[in-house]
Coordinates of C-alpha atoms and ligand atoms in Angstrom, one line a residue:
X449 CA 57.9 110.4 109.0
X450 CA 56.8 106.9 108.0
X451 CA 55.8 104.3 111.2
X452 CA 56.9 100.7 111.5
X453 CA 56.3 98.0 113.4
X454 CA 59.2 97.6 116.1
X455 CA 61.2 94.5 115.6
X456 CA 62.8 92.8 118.9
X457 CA 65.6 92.8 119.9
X458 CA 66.9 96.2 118.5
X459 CA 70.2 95.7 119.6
X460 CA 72.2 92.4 119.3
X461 CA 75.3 91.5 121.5
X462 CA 78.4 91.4 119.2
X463 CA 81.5 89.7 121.8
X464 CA 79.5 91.9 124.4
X465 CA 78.8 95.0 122.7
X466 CA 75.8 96.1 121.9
X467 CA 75.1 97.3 118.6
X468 CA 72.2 99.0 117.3
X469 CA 70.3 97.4 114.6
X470 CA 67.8 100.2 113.3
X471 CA 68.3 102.9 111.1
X472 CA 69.1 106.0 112.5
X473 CA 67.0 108.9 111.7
X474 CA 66.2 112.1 113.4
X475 CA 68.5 110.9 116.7
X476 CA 66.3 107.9 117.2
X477 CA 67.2 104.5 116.1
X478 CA 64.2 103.1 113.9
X479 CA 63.7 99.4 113.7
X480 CA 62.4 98.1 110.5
X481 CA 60.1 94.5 109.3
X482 CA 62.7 93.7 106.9
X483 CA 66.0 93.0 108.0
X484 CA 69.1 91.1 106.4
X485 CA 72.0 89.3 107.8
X486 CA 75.2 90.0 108.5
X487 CA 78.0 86.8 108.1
X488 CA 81.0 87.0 110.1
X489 CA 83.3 85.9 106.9
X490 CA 85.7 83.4 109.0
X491 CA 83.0 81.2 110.1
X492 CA 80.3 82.3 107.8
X493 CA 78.3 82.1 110.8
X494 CA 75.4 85.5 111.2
X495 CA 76.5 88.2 113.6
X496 CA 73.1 89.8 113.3
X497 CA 70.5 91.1 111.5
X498 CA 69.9 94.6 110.8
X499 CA 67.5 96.9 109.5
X500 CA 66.6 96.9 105.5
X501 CA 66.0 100.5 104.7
X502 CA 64.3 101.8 101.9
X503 CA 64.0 104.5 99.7
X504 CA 61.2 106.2 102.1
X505 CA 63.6 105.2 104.6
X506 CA 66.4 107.2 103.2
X507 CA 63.8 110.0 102.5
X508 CA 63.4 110.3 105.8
X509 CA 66.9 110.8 106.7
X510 CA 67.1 113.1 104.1
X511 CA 64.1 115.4 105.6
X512 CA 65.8 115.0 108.9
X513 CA 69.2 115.8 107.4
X514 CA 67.6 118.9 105.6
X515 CA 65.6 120.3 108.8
X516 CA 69.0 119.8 111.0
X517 CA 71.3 121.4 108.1
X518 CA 70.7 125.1 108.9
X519 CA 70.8 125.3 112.7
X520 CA 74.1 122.9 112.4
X521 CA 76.0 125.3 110.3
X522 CA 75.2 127.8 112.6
X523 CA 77.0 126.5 115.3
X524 CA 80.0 128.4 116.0
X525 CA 83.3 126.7 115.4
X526 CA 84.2 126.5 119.2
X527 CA 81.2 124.9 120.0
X528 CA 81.4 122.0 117.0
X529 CA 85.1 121.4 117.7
X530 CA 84.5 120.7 121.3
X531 CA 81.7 118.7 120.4
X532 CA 84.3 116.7 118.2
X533 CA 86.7 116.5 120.6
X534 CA 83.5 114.7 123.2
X535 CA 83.0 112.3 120.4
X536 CA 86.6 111.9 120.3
X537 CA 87.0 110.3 123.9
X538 CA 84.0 108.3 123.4
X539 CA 85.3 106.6 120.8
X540 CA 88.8 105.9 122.2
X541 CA 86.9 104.5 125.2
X542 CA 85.1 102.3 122.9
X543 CA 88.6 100.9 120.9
X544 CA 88.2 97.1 121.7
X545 CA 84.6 97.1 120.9
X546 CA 85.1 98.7 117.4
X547 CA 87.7 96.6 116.9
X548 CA 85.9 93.5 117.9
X549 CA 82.7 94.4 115.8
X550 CA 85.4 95.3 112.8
X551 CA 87.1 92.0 112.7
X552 CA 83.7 89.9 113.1
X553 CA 81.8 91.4 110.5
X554 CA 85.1 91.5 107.9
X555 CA 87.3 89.2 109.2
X556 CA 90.4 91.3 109.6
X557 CA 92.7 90.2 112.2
X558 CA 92.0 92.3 115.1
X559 CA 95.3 94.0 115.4
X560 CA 94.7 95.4 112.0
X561 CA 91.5 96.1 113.0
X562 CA 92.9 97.7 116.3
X563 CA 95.1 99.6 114.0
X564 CA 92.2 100.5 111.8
X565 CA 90.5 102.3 114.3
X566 CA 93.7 104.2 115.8
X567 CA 94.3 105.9 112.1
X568 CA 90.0 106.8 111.8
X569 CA 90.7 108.1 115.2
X570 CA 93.0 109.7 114.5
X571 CA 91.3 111.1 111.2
X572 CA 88.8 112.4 113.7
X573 CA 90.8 114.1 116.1
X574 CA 92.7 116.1 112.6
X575 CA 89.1 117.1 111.7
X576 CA 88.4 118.3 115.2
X577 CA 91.2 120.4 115.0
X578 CA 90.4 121.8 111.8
X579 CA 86.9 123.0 112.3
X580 CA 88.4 126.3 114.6
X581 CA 91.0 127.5 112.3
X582 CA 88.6 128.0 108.7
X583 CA 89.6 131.0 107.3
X584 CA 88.3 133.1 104.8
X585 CA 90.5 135.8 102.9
X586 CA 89.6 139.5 102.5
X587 CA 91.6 140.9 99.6
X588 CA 91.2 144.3 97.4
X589 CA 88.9 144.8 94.7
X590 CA 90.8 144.9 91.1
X591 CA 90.5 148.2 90.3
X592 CA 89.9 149.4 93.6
X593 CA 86.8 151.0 95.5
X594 CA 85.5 147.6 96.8
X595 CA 86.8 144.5 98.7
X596 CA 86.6 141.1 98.3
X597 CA 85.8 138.7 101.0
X598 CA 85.7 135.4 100.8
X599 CA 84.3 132.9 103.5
X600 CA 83.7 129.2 103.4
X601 CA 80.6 127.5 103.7
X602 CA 79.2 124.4 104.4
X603 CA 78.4 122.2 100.8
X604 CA 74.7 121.5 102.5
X605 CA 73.0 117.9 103.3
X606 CA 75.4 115.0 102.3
X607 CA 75.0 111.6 101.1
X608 CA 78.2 109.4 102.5
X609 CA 78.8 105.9 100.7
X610 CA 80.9 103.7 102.2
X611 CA 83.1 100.1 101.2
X612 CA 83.1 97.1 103.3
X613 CA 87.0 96.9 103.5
X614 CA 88.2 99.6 105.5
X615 CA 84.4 100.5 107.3
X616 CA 85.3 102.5 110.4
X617 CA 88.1 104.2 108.2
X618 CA 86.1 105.4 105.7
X619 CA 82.5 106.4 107.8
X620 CA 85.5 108.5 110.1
X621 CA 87.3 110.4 107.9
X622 CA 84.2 111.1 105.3
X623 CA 82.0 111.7 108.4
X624 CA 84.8 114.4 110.1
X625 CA 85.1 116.2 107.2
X626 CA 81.2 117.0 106.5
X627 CA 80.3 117.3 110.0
X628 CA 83.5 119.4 111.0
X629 CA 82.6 121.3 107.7
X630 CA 79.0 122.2 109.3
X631 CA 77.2 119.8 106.5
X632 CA 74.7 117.5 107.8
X633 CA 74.6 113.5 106.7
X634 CA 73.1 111.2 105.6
X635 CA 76.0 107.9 106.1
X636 CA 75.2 104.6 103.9
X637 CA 77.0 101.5 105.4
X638 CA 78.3 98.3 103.3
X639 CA 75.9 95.8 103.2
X640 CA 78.7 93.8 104.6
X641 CA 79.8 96.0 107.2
X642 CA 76.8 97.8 108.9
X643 CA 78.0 97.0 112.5
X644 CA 80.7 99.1 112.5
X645 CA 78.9 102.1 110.6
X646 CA 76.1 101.7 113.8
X647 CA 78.6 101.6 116.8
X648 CA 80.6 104.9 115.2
X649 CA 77.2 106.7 115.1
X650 CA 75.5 105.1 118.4
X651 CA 79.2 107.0 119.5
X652 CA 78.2 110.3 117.8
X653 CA 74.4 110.2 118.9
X654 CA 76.0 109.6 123.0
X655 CA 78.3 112.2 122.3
X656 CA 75.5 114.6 122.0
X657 CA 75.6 115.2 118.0
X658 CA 72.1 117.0 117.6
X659 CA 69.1 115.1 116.0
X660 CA 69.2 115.2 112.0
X661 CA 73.2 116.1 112.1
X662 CA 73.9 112.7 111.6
X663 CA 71.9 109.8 110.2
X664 CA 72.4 106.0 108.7
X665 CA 70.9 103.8 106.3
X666 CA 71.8 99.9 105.8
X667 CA 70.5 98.5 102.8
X668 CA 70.3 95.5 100.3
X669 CA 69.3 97.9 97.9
X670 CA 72.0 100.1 97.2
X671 CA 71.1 101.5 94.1
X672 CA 67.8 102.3 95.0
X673 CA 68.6 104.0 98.0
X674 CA 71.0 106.5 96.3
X675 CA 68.8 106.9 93.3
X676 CA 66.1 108.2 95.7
X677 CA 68.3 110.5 97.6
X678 CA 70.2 112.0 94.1
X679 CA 67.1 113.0 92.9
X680 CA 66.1 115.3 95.5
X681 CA 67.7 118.3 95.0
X682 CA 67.8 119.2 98.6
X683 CA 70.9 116.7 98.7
X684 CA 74.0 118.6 97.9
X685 CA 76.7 116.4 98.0
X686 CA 77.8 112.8 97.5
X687 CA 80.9 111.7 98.9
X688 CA 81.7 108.0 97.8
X689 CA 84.4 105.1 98.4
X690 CA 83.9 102.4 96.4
X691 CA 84.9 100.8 92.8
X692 CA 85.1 102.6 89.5
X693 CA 82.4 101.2 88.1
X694 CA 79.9 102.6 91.1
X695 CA 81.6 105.8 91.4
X696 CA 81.3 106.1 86.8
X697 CA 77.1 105.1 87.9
X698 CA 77.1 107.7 91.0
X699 CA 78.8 110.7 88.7
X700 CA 76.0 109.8 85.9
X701 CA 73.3 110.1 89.0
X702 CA 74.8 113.4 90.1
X703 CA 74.5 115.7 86.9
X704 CA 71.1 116.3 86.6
X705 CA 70.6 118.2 90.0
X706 CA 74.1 118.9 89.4
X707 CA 75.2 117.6 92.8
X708 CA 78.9 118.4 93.9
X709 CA 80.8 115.0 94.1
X710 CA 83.7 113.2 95.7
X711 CA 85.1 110.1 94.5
X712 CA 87.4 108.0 96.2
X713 CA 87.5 104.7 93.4
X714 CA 89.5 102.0 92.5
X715 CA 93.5 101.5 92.2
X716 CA 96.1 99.8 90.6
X717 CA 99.2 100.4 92.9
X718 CA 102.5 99.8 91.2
X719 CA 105.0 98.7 93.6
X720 CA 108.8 99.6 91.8
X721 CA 111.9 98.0 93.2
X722 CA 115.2 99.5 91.7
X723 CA 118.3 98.1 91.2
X724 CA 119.8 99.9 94.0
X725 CA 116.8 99.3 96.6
X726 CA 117.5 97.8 100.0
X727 CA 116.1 94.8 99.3
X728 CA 115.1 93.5 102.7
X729 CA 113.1 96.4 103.6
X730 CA 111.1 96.2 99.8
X731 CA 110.2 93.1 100.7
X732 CA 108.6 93.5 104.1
X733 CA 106.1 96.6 102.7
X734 CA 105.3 94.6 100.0
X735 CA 103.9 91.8 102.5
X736 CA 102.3 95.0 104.3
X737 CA 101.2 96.6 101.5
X738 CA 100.3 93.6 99.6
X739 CA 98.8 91.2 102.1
X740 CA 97.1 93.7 104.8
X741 CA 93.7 93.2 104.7
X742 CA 94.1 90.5 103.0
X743 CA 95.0 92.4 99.8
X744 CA 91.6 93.6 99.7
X745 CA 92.7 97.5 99.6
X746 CA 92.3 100.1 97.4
X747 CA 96.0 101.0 98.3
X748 CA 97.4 97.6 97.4
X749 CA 100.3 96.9 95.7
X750 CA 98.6 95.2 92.9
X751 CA 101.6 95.0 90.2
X752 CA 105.2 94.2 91.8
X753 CA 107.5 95.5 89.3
X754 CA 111.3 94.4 90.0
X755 CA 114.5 95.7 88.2
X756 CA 116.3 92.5 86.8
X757 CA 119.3 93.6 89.4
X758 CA 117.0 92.6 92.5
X759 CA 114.7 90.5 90.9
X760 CA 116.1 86.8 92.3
X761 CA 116.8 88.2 95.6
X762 CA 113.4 89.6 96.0
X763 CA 111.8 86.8 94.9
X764 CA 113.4 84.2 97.0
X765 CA 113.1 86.4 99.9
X766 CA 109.2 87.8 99.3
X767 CA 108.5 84.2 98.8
X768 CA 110.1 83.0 102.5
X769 CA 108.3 85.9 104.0
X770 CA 104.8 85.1 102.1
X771 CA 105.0 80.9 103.1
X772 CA 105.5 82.1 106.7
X773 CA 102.3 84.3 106.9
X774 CA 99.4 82.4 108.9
X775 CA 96.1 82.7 107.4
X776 CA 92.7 82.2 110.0
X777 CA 89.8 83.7 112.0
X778 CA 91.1 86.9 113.0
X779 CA 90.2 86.9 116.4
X780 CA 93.3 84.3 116.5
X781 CA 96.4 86.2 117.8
X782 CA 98.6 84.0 115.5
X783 CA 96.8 85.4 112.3
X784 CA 98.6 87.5 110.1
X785 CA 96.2 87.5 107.2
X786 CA 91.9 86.7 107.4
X787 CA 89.6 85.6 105.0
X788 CA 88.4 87.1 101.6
X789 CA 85.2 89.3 102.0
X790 CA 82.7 86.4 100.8
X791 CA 82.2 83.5 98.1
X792 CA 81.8 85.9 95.4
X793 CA 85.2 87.5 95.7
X794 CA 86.7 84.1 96.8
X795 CA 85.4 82.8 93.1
X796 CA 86.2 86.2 91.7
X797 CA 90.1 85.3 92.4
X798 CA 90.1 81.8 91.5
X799 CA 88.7 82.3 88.2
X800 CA 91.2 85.2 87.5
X801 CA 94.3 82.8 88.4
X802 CA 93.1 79.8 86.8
X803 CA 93.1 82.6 83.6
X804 CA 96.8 84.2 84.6
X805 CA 98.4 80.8 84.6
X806 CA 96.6 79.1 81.7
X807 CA 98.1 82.6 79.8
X808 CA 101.5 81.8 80.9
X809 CA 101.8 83.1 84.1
X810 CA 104.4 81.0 86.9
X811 CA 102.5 79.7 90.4
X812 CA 105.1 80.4 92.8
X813 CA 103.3 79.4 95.7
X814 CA 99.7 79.2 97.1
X815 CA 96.4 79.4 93.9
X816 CA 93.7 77.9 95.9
X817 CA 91.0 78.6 98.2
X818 CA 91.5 77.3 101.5
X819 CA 88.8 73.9 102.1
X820 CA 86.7 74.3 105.3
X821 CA 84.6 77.1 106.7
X822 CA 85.2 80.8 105.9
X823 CA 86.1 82.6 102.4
X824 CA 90.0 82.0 102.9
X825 CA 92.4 82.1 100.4
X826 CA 95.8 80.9 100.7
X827 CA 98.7 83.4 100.1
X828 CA 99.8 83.9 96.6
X829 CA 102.8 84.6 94.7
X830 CA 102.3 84.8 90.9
X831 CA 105.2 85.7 88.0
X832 CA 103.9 86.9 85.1
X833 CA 105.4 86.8 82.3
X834 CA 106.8 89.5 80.2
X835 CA 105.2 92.7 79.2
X836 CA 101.5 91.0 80.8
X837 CA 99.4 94.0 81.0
X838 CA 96.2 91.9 82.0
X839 CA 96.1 93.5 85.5
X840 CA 97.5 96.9 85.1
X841 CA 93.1 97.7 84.6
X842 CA 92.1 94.9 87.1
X843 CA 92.2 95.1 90.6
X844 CA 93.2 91.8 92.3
X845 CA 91.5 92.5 95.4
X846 CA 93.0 89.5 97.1
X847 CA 95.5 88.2 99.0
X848 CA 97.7 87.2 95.5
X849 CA 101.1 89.3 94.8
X850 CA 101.8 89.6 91.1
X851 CA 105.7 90.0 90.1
X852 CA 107.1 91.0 86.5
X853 CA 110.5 91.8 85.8
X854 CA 111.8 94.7 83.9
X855 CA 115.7 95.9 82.5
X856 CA 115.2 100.1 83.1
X857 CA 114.2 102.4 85.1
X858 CA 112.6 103.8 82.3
X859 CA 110.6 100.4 81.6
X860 CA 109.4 100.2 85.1
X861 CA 108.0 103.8 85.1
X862 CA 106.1 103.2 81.6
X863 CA 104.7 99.8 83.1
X864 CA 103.8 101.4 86.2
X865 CA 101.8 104.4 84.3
X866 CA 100.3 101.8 82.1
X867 CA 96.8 101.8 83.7
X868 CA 93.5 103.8 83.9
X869 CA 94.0 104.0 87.2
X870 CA 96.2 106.5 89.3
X871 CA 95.5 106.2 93.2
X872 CA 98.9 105.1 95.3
X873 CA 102.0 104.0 93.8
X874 CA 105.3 102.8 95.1
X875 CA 109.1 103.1 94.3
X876 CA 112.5 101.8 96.3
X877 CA 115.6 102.7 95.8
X878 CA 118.2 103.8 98.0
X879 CA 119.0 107.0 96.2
X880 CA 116.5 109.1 97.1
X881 CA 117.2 112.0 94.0
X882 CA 116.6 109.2 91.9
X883 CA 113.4 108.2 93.9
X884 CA 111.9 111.7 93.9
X885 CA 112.7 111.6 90.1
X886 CA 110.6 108.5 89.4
X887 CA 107.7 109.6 92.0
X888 CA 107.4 112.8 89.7
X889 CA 107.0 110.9 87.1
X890 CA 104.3 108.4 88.4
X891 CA 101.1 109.2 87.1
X892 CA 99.7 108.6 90.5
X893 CA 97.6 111.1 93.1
X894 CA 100.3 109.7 96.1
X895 CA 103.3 108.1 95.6
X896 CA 105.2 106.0 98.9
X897 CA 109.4 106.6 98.5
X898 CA 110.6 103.4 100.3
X899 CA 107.4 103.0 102.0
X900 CA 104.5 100.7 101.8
X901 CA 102.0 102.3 104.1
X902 CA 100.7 105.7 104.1
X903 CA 97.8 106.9 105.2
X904 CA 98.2 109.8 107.5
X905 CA 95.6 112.2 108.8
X906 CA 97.9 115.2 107.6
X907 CA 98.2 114.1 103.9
X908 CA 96.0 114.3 101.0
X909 CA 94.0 110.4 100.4
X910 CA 93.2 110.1 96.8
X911 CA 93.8 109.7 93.5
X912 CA 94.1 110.9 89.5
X913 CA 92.7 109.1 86.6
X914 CA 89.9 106.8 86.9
X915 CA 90.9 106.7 90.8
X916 CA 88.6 109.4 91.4
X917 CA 88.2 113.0 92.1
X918 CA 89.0 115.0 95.2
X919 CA 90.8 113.9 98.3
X920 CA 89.8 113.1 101.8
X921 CA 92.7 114.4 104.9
X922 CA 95.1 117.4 104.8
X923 CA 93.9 120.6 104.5
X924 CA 91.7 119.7 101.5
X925 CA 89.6 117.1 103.0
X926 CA 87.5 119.5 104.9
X927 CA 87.2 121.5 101.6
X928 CA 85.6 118.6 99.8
X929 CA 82.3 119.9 101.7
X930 CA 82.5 124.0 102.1
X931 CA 82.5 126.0 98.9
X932 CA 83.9 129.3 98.5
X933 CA 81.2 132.3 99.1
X934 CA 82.3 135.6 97.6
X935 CA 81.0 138.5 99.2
X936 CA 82.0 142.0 97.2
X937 CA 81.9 145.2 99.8
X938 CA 82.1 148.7 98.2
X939 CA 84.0 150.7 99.7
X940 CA 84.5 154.8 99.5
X941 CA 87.9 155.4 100.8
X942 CA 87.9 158.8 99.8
X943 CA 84.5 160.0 101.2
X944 CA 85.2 157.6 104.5
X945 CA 88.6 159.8 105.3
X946 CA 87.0 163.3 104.2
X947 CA 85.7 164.7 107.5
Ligands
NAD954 P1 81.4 98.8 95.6 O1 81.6 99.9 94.6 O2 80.8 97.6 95.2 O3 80.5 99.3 96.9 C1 80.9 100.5 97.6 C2 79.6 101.1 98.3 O4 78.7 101.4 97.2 C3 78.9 100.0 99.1 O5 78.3 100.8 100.2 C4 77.8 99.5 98.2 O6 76.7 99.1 98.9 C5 77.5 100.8 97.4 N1 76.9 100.5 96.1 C6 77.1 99.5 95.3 N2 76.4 99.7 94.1 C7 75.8 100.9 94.2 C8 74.9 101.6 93.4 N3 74.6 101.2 92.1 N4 74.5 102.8 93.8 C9 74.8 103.3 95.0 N5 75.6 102.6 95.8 C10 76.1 101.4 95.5 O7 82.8 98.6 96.3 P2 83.2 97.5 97.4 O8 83.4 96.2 96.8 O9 82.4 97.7 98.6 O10 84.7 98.1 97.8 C11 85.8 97.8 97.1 C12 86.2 98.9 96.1 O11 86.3 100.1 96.8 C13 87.5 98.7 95.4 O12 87.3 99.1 94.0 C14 88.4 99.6 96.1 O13 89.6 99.9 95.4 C15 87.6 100.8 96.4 N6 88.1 101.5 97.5 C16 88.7 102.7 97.3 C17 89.2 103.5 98.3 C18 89.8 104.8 98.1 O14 90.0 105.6 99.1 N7 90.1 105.2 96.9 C19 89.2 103.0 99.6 C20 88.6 101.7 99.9 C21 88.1 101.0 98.8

């Protein structure tokens, strides 16, 4: 294992809490000479600066992660679960600090991120309950004289990629799954969002998770990082959240040493109103669905398609709701939507509006940054005009509702399938046989029926498509990192009942 010179301080105070800075290796948090900050996106102020890890770096975790890996999956199920369940109350003691660090490193208000961490709590607490009730199967041999079992086991050392918008969310429910699956990790946090990635594993590392079970790397250097990692074939698994366009790279990366892959990637979610939809309650989940986050979700209702029916009413409506909604530092009670990520994005938004509208599209309200400190961005509403397809392949990532109008149910389901994409998708109406009817015939992995929200511990998270490939939650999550082992056992019936 490479040495470094310590840095000082190796923790930093973040509203009180103290948050690891290093990398964590082995069970032992390693400092590091190079470091980069981390901005707190409301006031574009630093929070801290953490470690810069390196390829050797990530080496290392990998070695640690590949020593750990057999002795981990040898623990019986019992002992991992109630091991879970340890890390479990840990991190419900610790709500108020993850949400703290969550909203100062991203900027989400801190009821959201309050929220946040109840659902990746919850994620953990479904895993926990998982790991004791893995089953295998143990059927008959086709043509007889043998048997078939079939047992589950763990993928093997796993690289975990993470986003900056949902960052305890994500490191919780890809971390439950390969842990409660007996895999040992090796977690990359979002360069924007290390904090929270080191206060859930400072959590798992005082729970008592063994040394090389779990380890982290921050880095500026993404690519290189992952590169080293995919080509050593000790790692067996990648499990990513992040755009297409990474996850397209990642898959590439994977082939050679043909490592087993999960993709969680981009979306385009259609939001359908019919003509029949209760009206009020389509417009408040499409503020949640649309604005949470600051639109800055992979789940986001990124096309609002409205029936001609319900279209004025929606619009007038959708539009009082969205001029009421408070934008600010999210550690402001009052706040119902934060800042945009960074300037990048901010510009990123701008751009694409300026674009919309010159093409025809009507500014219904809002279009500009906000001036001042921090990447804000003021609420949005946008109607395109007819048949536009320009975002059904672009995510708008950004706190900017986009509404078309369309005469048939039939139009608004070809619309809505017009994409590359195919992660969450939404339809009112107040007919729920007609409802069903279109959300079997959304091209989409999940589909919410007069909802706008819908994560759930208990459901399959993902999506079709260029959305990605396997799902994270339900009873596949877990799957995502065992892999069936087929054991064939002859058997003599005959000569076993002849004496
Ligand atoms: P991103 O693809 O830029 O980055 C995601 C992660 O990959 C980060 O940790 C980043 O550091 C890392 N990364 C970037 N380039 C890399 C490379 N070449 N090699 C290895 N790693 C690399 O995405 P983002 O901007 O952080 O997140 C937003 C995207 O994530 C959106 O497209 C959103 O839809 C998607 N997302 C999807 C889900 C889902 O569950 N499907 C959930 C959240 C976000």
């Amino acid at each position: 294992m490479t040495t470094r010179a310590p840095i000082s301080p190796d923790t930093a105070l973040v509203r009180g809490h103290e948050i690891p800075l290093g990398l964590y290796i082995a069970g032992r948090w390693v400092p590091n000479t190079a470091t980069f900050p981390v901005y707190n996106p409301s006031t574009e102020e630093c929070v801290a600066e953490v470690a810069d890890g390196t390829p050797e770096d990530a080496r290392d975790a990998l070695d640690a992660a590949a020593a750990a890996q057999h002795e981990w999956r040898r623990w019986s199920p019992r002992r991992r679960a109630d091991l879970f369940h340890t890390a479990h109350r840990l991190l419900i003691e610790r709500a108020d600090a993850f949400a703290d660090v969550m909203t100062s490193e991203s900027g989400k208000p801190r009821a959201e991120a309050l929220a946040e961490f109840g659902l990746s709590a919850a994620f953990w607490l479904w895993y926990a309950e998982q790991i004791a009730h893995l089953h295998g199967t143990f059927a008959q041999g086709s043509p007889g004289g043998y048997r078939i079992i079939t047992a589950h086991e763990p993928v093997g050392p796993s690289l975990l990629i993470t986003p900056w918008n949902f960052p305890m969310l994500m490191s919780a429910r890809k971390a439950g799954a390969a842990l409660g699956a007996g895999c040992t990790v090796v977690m990359k946090s979002a360069q924007e969002t290390p904090l929270t990635a080191a206060l859930f594993v400072k959590t798992l590392h005082d729970a008592g998770f063994p040394p090389g079970v779990v380890n982290l790397i921050h880095t500026k250097s993404s690519a290189s990082v992952s590169d080293a990692l995919m080509a050593d074939f000790r790692l067996r698994k990648i499990s990513f959240t992040g755009s297409t366009g990474v996850g397209a790279t990642l898959l590439a990366k994977a082939a050679p040493n043909i490592v087993n892959t999960s993709m969680e990637l981009g979306g385009d979610g259609p939001f359908v109103v019919l003509d029949d939809a209760d009206v009020d309650l389509a417009v408040e989940q499409a503020v949640v669905c649309k604005f949470r986050n600051a639109g800055q979700a992979c789940v986001a209702a990124n096309r609002i398609i409205l029936h001609s029916a319900v279209a004025e009413e929606f619009t007038a409506k959708f539009l009082d709701r969205v001029n009421g909604l408070r934008v600010g530092d999210g550690f402001d009670p009052r706040v119902d939507v934060g800042p945009m990520i960074n300037a990048r994005q901010r510009e990123r938004v701008a751009d694409l509006l300026d674009a919309f509208v010159s093409d025809g599209a009507e500014l219904l309200t809002g279009g500009r940054p906000i001036e001042g400190d921090g990447h804000f961005f003021q609420p949005t509403v946008l109607r395109m005009k007819d048949h536009d397809t320009s975002l059904c392949n672009e995510e708008m990532f950004a706190p900017v509702a986009a509404l078309y109008t369309v005469n048939s149910v039939a139009e608004a389901v070809e619309f809505a399938n017009d994409t590359t994409y195919g992660l969450a998708a939404y339809v009112f109406s107040a007919d729920l046989s007609r409802a069903v009817a279109v959300a079997e015939r959304l091209e989409f992995g999940m589909v919410g029926v007069n909802r706008g929200i819908m994560a759930d511990p208990a459901a399959s998270f993902g999506g079709t498509k260029a959305s990605g490939i396997g799902r994270e939650g339900g009873h596949d999550g877990i799957h995502e990192f065992l892999e069936p082992k087929y054991i064939a056992l002859t058997i003599d019936e005959d000569g076993a009942l002849s004496s």
